[in-house]
């Protein structure tokens, strides 16, 4: 096994177990507000600390980028571990059992190893670049839908960037006509993992951060999906405006929303 995948798996399992234990003991969870509709708990921070400790033990020189601690520059800038210790904090707080731990390892800006772990279902999604995607060790492939007819799309509402609300609702309205249905479950990392597993036919969301999508992105790609911004380009690495699915679904999705894109969403 790829040595970094081994460490990444150890780290997400440690963090996931910690999250699951606290889910059983809600009195041990303390919530703080970071911004409007934006919460963090002691469990996010504890999970993050546990992950950093495991990585540091094996790779003391690597750079680590996390949601709650920001960038911890190591001597080696070329290798970055990009971490979301708890993706779906709002679900965790509400005791809606759907959240994950995400780790992507990037070497010179290219993701080589990715892990997304759902501790409530004990589902471990993983990928090594060029070697396919797996769920609990079994190979997974994305949906082979031919277009949006009968498709189920995952999405996330732009809860923070309210300036995109109108454009987003217009896109939903357009897609609602050909699609069968939508799923909005609150963990971007799992949405991308579910694209990889063919549990949804496609996915789109506005304004993600690198730790939300870098892990799921490689897993989806290695399962045969493509990932792009809302114009079919690579702008999502900066904007976080992301579309994923097999090439036919992404093409049909982009064609459907094209007329609703504002300039800000063309990045
Ligand atoms: P988080 O739980 O790590 O903060 C994209 O939808 C990401 O935004 C999610 O994966 C989740 O990441 C966060 N998110 C989603 N809905 C949210 C909400 N209502 N409030 C705060 N964060 C949310
Ligand atoms: Ca958060
Ligand atoms: Ca997140
Ligand atoms: Ca998080």
Short mmCIF file of C-alpha atoms and ligand atoms in Angstrom, two decimals:
data_model
loop_
_atom_site.label_atom_id
_atom_site.label_comp_id
_atom_site.label_asym_id
_atom_site.label_seq_id
_atom_site.Cartn_x
_atom_site.Cartn_y
_atom_site.Cartn_z
CA UNK A 1 0.00 0.00 0.00
CA UNK A 2 1.12 3.57 -0.66
CA UNK A 3 2.82 4.60 2.60
CA UNK A 4 1.02 7.96 2.75
CA UNK A 5 -2.35 6.25 2.17
CA UNK A 6 -1.58 4.03 5.13
CA UNK A 7 -0.98 7.06 7.38
CA UNK A 8 -3.99 8.94 5.97
CA UNK A 9 -6.25 5.97 6.74
CA UNK A 10 -4.87 5.67 10.26
CA UNK A 11 -5.52 9.40 10.78
CA UNK A 12 -9.12 9.48 9.49
CA UNK A 13 -10.01 6.36 11.51
CA UNK A 14 -8.59 7.89 14.69
CA UNK A 15 -10.49 11.14 14.08
CA UNK A 16 -13.65 9.29 13.02
CA UNK A 17 -13.67 7.16 16.17
CA UNK A 18 -13.28 10.28 18.27
CA UNK A 19 -16.19 11.94 16.45
CA UNK A 20 -18.41 8.85 16.77
CA UNK A 21 -17.69 8.56 20.51
CA UNK A 22 -18.69 12.20 21.05
CA UNK A 23 -21.82 11.67 18.93
CA UNK A 24 -22.88 9.13 21.55
CA UNK A 25 -22.18 11.67 24.33
CA UNK A 26 -23.75 14.95 23.19
CA UNK A 27 -23.19 16.52 26.64
CA UNK A 28 -19.43 16.52 25.85
CA UNK A 29 -19.90 18.69 22.72
CA UNK A 30 -19.31 22.45 23.02
CA UNK A 31 -20.38 24.60 20.08
CA UNK A 32 -18.99 27.99 19.09
CA UNK A 33 -20.06 30.25 16.25
CA UNK A 34 -17.38 31.28 13.71
CA UNK A 35 -19.65 33.40 11.51
CA UNK A 36 -23.21 33.55 10.26
CA UNK A 37 -24.54 29.94 9.97
CA UNK A 38 -20.98 28.77 10.62
CA UNK A 39 -20.22 26.63 13.67
CA UNK A 40 -17.28 24.77 15.15
CA UNK A 41 -17.13 22.40 18.12
CA UNK A 42 -14.45 21.10 20.47
CA UNK A 43 -14.79 17.83 18.52
CA UNK A 44 -13.70 19.46 15.22
CA UNK A 45 -10.59 20.74 17.02
CA UNK A 46 -9.84 17.49 18.86
CA UNK A 47 -10.23 15.47 15.65
CA UNK A 48 -7.91 17.89 13.87
CA UNK A 49 -5.29 17.64 16.63
CA UNK A 50 -5.38 13.83 16.48
CA UNK A 51 -4.86 13.87 12.70
CA UNK A 52 -1.99 16.36 12.85
CA UNK A 53 -0.27 14.30 15.56
CA UNK A 54 -0.38 11.13 13.44
CA UNK A 55 0.93 12.88 10.32
CA UNK A 56 3.67 14.69 12.22
CA UNK A 57 4.94 11.45 13.72
CA UNK A 58 5.59 9.92 10.27
CA UNK A 59 6.21 13.07 8.22
CA UNK A 60 7.56 15.84 10.47
CA UNK A 61 8.67 17.99 7.48
CA UNK A 62 5.46 18.01 5.43
CA UNK A 63 3.18 21.04 5.27
CA UNK A 64 -0.29 20.62 6.80
CA UNK A 65 -3.31 22.76 5.84
CA UNK A 66 -6.48 22.35 7.89
CA UNK A 67 -9.82 24.11 8.23
CA UNK A 68 -9.40 25.04 11.88
CA UNK A 69 -5.62 25.68 12.13
CA UNK A 70 -4.86 27.07 8.67
CA UNK A 71 -1.42 26.45 7.20
CA UNK A 72 1.25 24.76 9.33
CA UNK A 73 4.27 25.27 7.11
CA UNK A 74 6.77 22.42 7.22
CA UNK A 75 10.35 22.44 5.94
CA UNK A 76 8.97 20.66 2.88
CA UNK A 77 6.56 22.99 1.05
CA UNK A 78 6.09 20.61 -1.88
CA UNK A 79 4.09 18.06 0.08
CA UNK A 80 0.84 19.30 1.60
CA UNK A 81 -1.73 17.41 3.64
CA UNK A 82 -5.07 19.20 3.21
CA UNK A 83 -7.49 18.27 5.96
CA UNK A 84 -11.12 18.74 6.93
CA UNK A 85 -11.33 17.07 10.36
CA UNK A 86 -15.14 17.13 10.39
CA UNK A 87 -17.04 17.87 7.18
CA UNK A 88 -20.69 18.32 8.10
CA UNK A 89 -20.35 20.02 11.49
CA UNK A 90 -23.92 21.35 11.27
CA UNK A 91 -25.16 17.75 10.90
CA UNK A 92 -22.97 16.62 13.79
CA UNK A 93 -24.38 19.35 16.05
CA UNK A 94 -27.98 18.54 15.02
CA UNK A 95 -27.31 14.82 15.50
CA UNK A 96 -28.11 14.13 11.84
CA UNK A 97 -25.76 11.17 11.31
CA UNK A 98 -24.04 12.20 8.08
CA UNK A 99 -20.54 13.71 8.20
CA UNK A 100 -16.99 12.76 7.33
CA UNK A 101 -13.26 13.25 7.77
CA UNK A 102 -11.33 14.21 4.63
CA UNK A 103 -7.60 14.14 3.83
CA UNK A 104 -5.88 14.89 0.52
CA UNK A 105 -2.10 14.62 0.06
CA UNK A 106 -0.76 16.92 -2.64
CA UNK A 107 2.73 16.77 -4.11
CA UNK A 108 3.76 19.86 -6.08
CA UNK A 109 0.11 20.87 -6.41
CA UNK A 110 -1.20 17.51 -7.60
CA UNK A 111 -3.33 15.30 -5.36
CA UNK A 112 -1.73 11.84 -5.08
CA UNK A 113 -3.63 10.25 -2.18
CA UNK A 114 -7.14 10.87 -0.84
CA UNK A 115 -9.31 9.48 1.94
CA UNK A 116 -12.87 10.37 2.98
CA UNK A 117 -14.22 8.48 6.02
CA UNK A 118 -17.83 8.27 7.25
CA UNK A 119 -17.53 7.11 10.86
CA UNK A 120 -21.27 6.46 11.41
CA UNK A 121 -21.43 3.91 8.57
CA UNK A 122 -17.79 2.81 8.77
CA UNK A 123 -17.35 3.64 5.09
CA UNK A 124 -13.82 4.45 3.97
CA UNK A 125 -13.50 5.94 0.48
CA UNK A 126 -9.94 6.13 -0.83
CA UNK A 127 -7.87 6.69 -3.94
CA UNK A 128 -4.29 6.81 -5.11
CA UNK A 129 -3.75 8.71 -8.36
CA UNK A 130 -3.76 6.31 -11.31
CA UNK A 131 -4.92 3.34 -9.22
CA UNK A 132 -8.70 3.75 -9.11
CA UNK A 133 -11.06 4.47 -6.22
CA UNK A 134 -12.16 2.13 -3.46
CA UNK A 135 -14.83 1.82 -0.79
CA UNK A 136 -13.69 -0.34 2.15
CA UNK A 137 -11.13 -1.94 -0.16
CA UNK A 138 -13.51 -2.70 -3.04
CA UNK A 139 -13.22 -0.93 -6.38
CA UNK A 140 -15.98 1.65 -7.07
CA UNK A 141 -17.14 3.28 -10.31
CA UNK A 142 -19.33 6.33 -10.90
CA UNK A 143 -22.79 6.37 -12.46
CA UNK A 144 -23.10 5.56 -16.16
CA UNK A 145 -26.13 7.81 -16.68
CA UNK A 146 -26.35 9.05 -20.27
CA UNK A 147 -27.86 12.45 -19.43
CA UNK A 148 -29.99 14.18 -16.79
CA UNK A 149 -33.09 12.11 -17.51
CA UNK A 150 -33.71 10.16 -14.30
CA UNK A 151 -30.59 11.60 -12.68
CA UNK A 152 -30.31 12.33 -8.96
CA UNK A 153 -27.93 15.23 -8.23
CA UNK A 154 -26.27 16.06 -4.92
CA UNK A 155 -25.81 19.73 -4.12
CA UNK A 156 -25.08 22.12 -1.28
CA UNK A 157 -26.93 25.37 -0.70
CA UNK A 158 -24.76 28.51 -0.72
CA UNK A 159 -25.48 29.19 2.97
CA UNK A 160 -22.53 31.56 3.42
CA UNK A 161 -22.36 33.35 0.08
CA UNK A 162 -25.89 34.74 0.06
CA UNK A 163 -24.98 36.95 -2.93
CA UNK A 164 -25.31 33.79 -5.05
CA UNK A 165 -28.75 32.81 -3.71
CA UNK A 166 -30.75 34.04 -6.70
CA UNK A 167 -28.46 32.52 -9.33
CA UNK A 168 -28.33 29.26 -7.38
CA UNK A 169 -32.13 29.00 -7.14
CA UNK A 170 -32.36 29.68 -10.89
CA UNK A 171 -29.91 26.85 -11.58
CA UNK A 172 -31.92 24.50 -9.35
CA UNK A 173 -35.07 25.48 -11.23
CA UNK A 174 -33.47 24.72 -14.59
CA UNK A 175 -32.08 21.37 -13.45
CA UNK A 176 -35.32 20.36 -11.74
CA UNK A 177 -37.04 19.95 -15.09
CA UNK A 178 -34.90 17.14 -16.58
CA UNK A 179 -33.59 15.62 -13.32
CA UNK A 180 -35.37 13.04 -11.16
CA UNK A 181 -34.44 14.60 -7.81
CA UNK A 182 -31.85 16.35 -5.63
CA UNK A 183 -30.04 15.35 -2.45
CA UNK A 184 -28.68 17.94 -0.02
CA UNK A 185 -27.08 16.15 2.90
CA UNK A 186 -24.46 18.60 4.22
CA UNK A 187 -21.04 17.03 3.65
CA UNK A 188 -19.34 18.11 0.43
CA UNK A 189 -16.63 15.45 0.85
CA UNK A 190 -19.26 12.70 1.04
CA UNK A 191 -21.17 14.19 -1.90
CA UNK A 192 -18.05 13.72 -4.06
CA UNK A 193 -17.45 10.24 -2.60
CA UNK A 194 -21.06 9.38 -3.49
CA UNK A 195 -20.42 10.54 -7.07
CA UNK A 196 -17.48 8.10 -7.06
CA UNK A 197 -19.70 5.27 -5.79
CA UNK A 198 -22.49 6.02 -8.29
CA UNK A 199 -24.94 6.77 -5.45
CA UNK A 200 -25.69 10.09 -7.12
CA UNK A 201 -25.29 10.85 -10.82
CA UNK A 202 -23.73 14.26 -10.36
CA UNK A 203 -22.97 17.05 -7.93
CA UNK A 204 -22.62 20.83 -7.95
CA UNK A 205 -21.92 23.45 -5.29
CA UNK A 206 -20.77 27.07 -4.98
CA UNK A 207 -17.85 28.38 -2.93
CA UNK A 208 -16.19 25.29 -1.43
CA UNK A 209 -12.81 25.47 0.31
CA UNK A 210 -9.87 23.22 -0.70
CA UNK A 211 -10.30 20.99 2.39
CA UNK A 212 -13.94 20.41 1.45
CA UNK A 213 -13.27 19.05 -2.04
CA UNK A 214 -9.63 17.99 -2.63
CA UNK A 215 -10.04 14.52 -1.08
CA UNK A 216 -13.39 13.76 -2.73
CA UNK A 217 -12.16 15.20 -6.02
CA UNK A 218 -9.43 12.59 -6.52
CA UNK A 219 -11.76 9.78 -5.39
CA UNK A 220 -14.41 10.90 -7.89
CA UNK A 221 -11.84 11.23 -10.71
CA UNK A 222 -10.37 7.82 -10.02
CA UNK A 223 -13.90 6.39 -10.25
CA UNK A 224 -14.25 7.83 -13.75
CA UNK A 225 -15.91 11.16 -12.99
CA UNK A 226 -14.75 14.53 -14.24
CA UNK A 227 -14.61 17.63 -12.04
CA UNK A 228 -14.85 21.19 -13.36
CA UNK A 229 -16.09 24.67 -12.59
CA UNK A 230 -19.45 25.96 -13.92
CA UNK A 231 -17.93 26.69 -17.35
CA UNK A 232 -16.20 23.32 -17.78
CA UNK A 233 -12.82 24.77 -16.80
CA UNK A 234 -10.42 24.46 -13.84
CA UNK A 235 -11.38 27.64 -11.98
CA UNK A 236 -12.84 25.63 -9.09
CA UNK A 237 -9.38 25.25 -7.57
CA UNK A 238 -9.60 28.94 -6.67
CA UNK A 239 -13.33 29.67 -6.67
CA UNK A 240 -14.60 26.42 -5.13
CA UNK A 241 -17.47 26.47 -7.65
CA UNK A 242 -17.59 22.81 -8.54
CA UNK A 243 -19.43 20.35 -10.80
CA UNK A 244 -18.77 16.59 -10.81
CA UNK A 245 -20.15 13.55 -12.60
CA UNK A 246 -19.45 11.40 -15.63
CA UNK A 247 -18.58 13.41 -18.77
CA UNK A 248 -22.10 13.09 -20.25
CA UNK A 249 -23.84 14.21 -17.05
CA UNK A 250 -21.45 17.13 -16.55
CA UNK A 251 -21.93 18.24 -20.17
CA UNK A 252 -25.72 18.13 -19.82
CA UNK A 253 -25.63 19.88 -16.44
CA UNK A 254 -23.40 22.70 -17.71
CA UNK A 255 -25.62 23.21 -20.74
CA UNK A 256 -28.69 23.47 -18.49
CA UNK A 257 -27.24 26.11 -16.13
CA UNK A 258 -25.30 28.14 -18.70
CA UNK A 259 -27.99 30.81 -19.10
CA UNK A 260 -28.15 31.39 -15.32
CA UNK A 261 -24.45 32.04 -14.69
CA UNK A 262 -23.46 35.42 -13.32
CA UNK A 263 -19.93 36.70 -14.05
CA UNK A 264 -18.87 35.70 -10.52
CA UNK A 265 -19.97 32.11 -11.18
CA UNK A 266 -17.96 31.83 -14.40
CA UNK A 267 -14.80 31.32 -12.40
P1 LIG B 1 -18.00 21.98 7.35
O1 LIG B 1 -19.00 21.19 8.10
O2 LIG B 1 -16.64 21.39 7.37
O3 LIG B 1 -17.97 23.42 7.76
C1 LIG B 1 -19.92 22.82 1.80
O4 LIG B 1 -21.35 22.69 1.79
C2 LIG B 1 -19.37 22.71 3.17
O5 LIG B 1 -19.82 23.81 3.93
C3 LIG B 1 -19.86 21.49 3.92
O6 LIG B 1 -19.13 20.39 3.54
C4 LIG B 1 -19.73 21.96 5.35
O7 LIG B 1 -18.39 21.90 5.80
C5 LIG B 1 -20.10 23.39 5.24
N1 LIG B 1 -21.55 23.62 5.47
C6 LIG B 1 -22.60 23.16 4.81
N2 LIG B 1 -23.76 23.65 5.25
C7 LIG B 1 -23.44 24.45 6.25
C8 LIG B 1 -24.19 25.27 7.10
N3 LIG B 1 -25.53 25.35 7.04
N4 LIG B 1 -23.52 25.98 7.99
C9 LIG B 1 -22.17 25.91 8.07
N5 LIG B 1 -21.42 25.15 7.28
C10 LIG B 1 -22.02 24.43 6.38
CA1 LIG B 2 -16.58 24.42 9.31
CA1 LIG B 3 -16.04 21.26 5.17
CA1 LIG B 4 -15.00 21.08 8.83
#
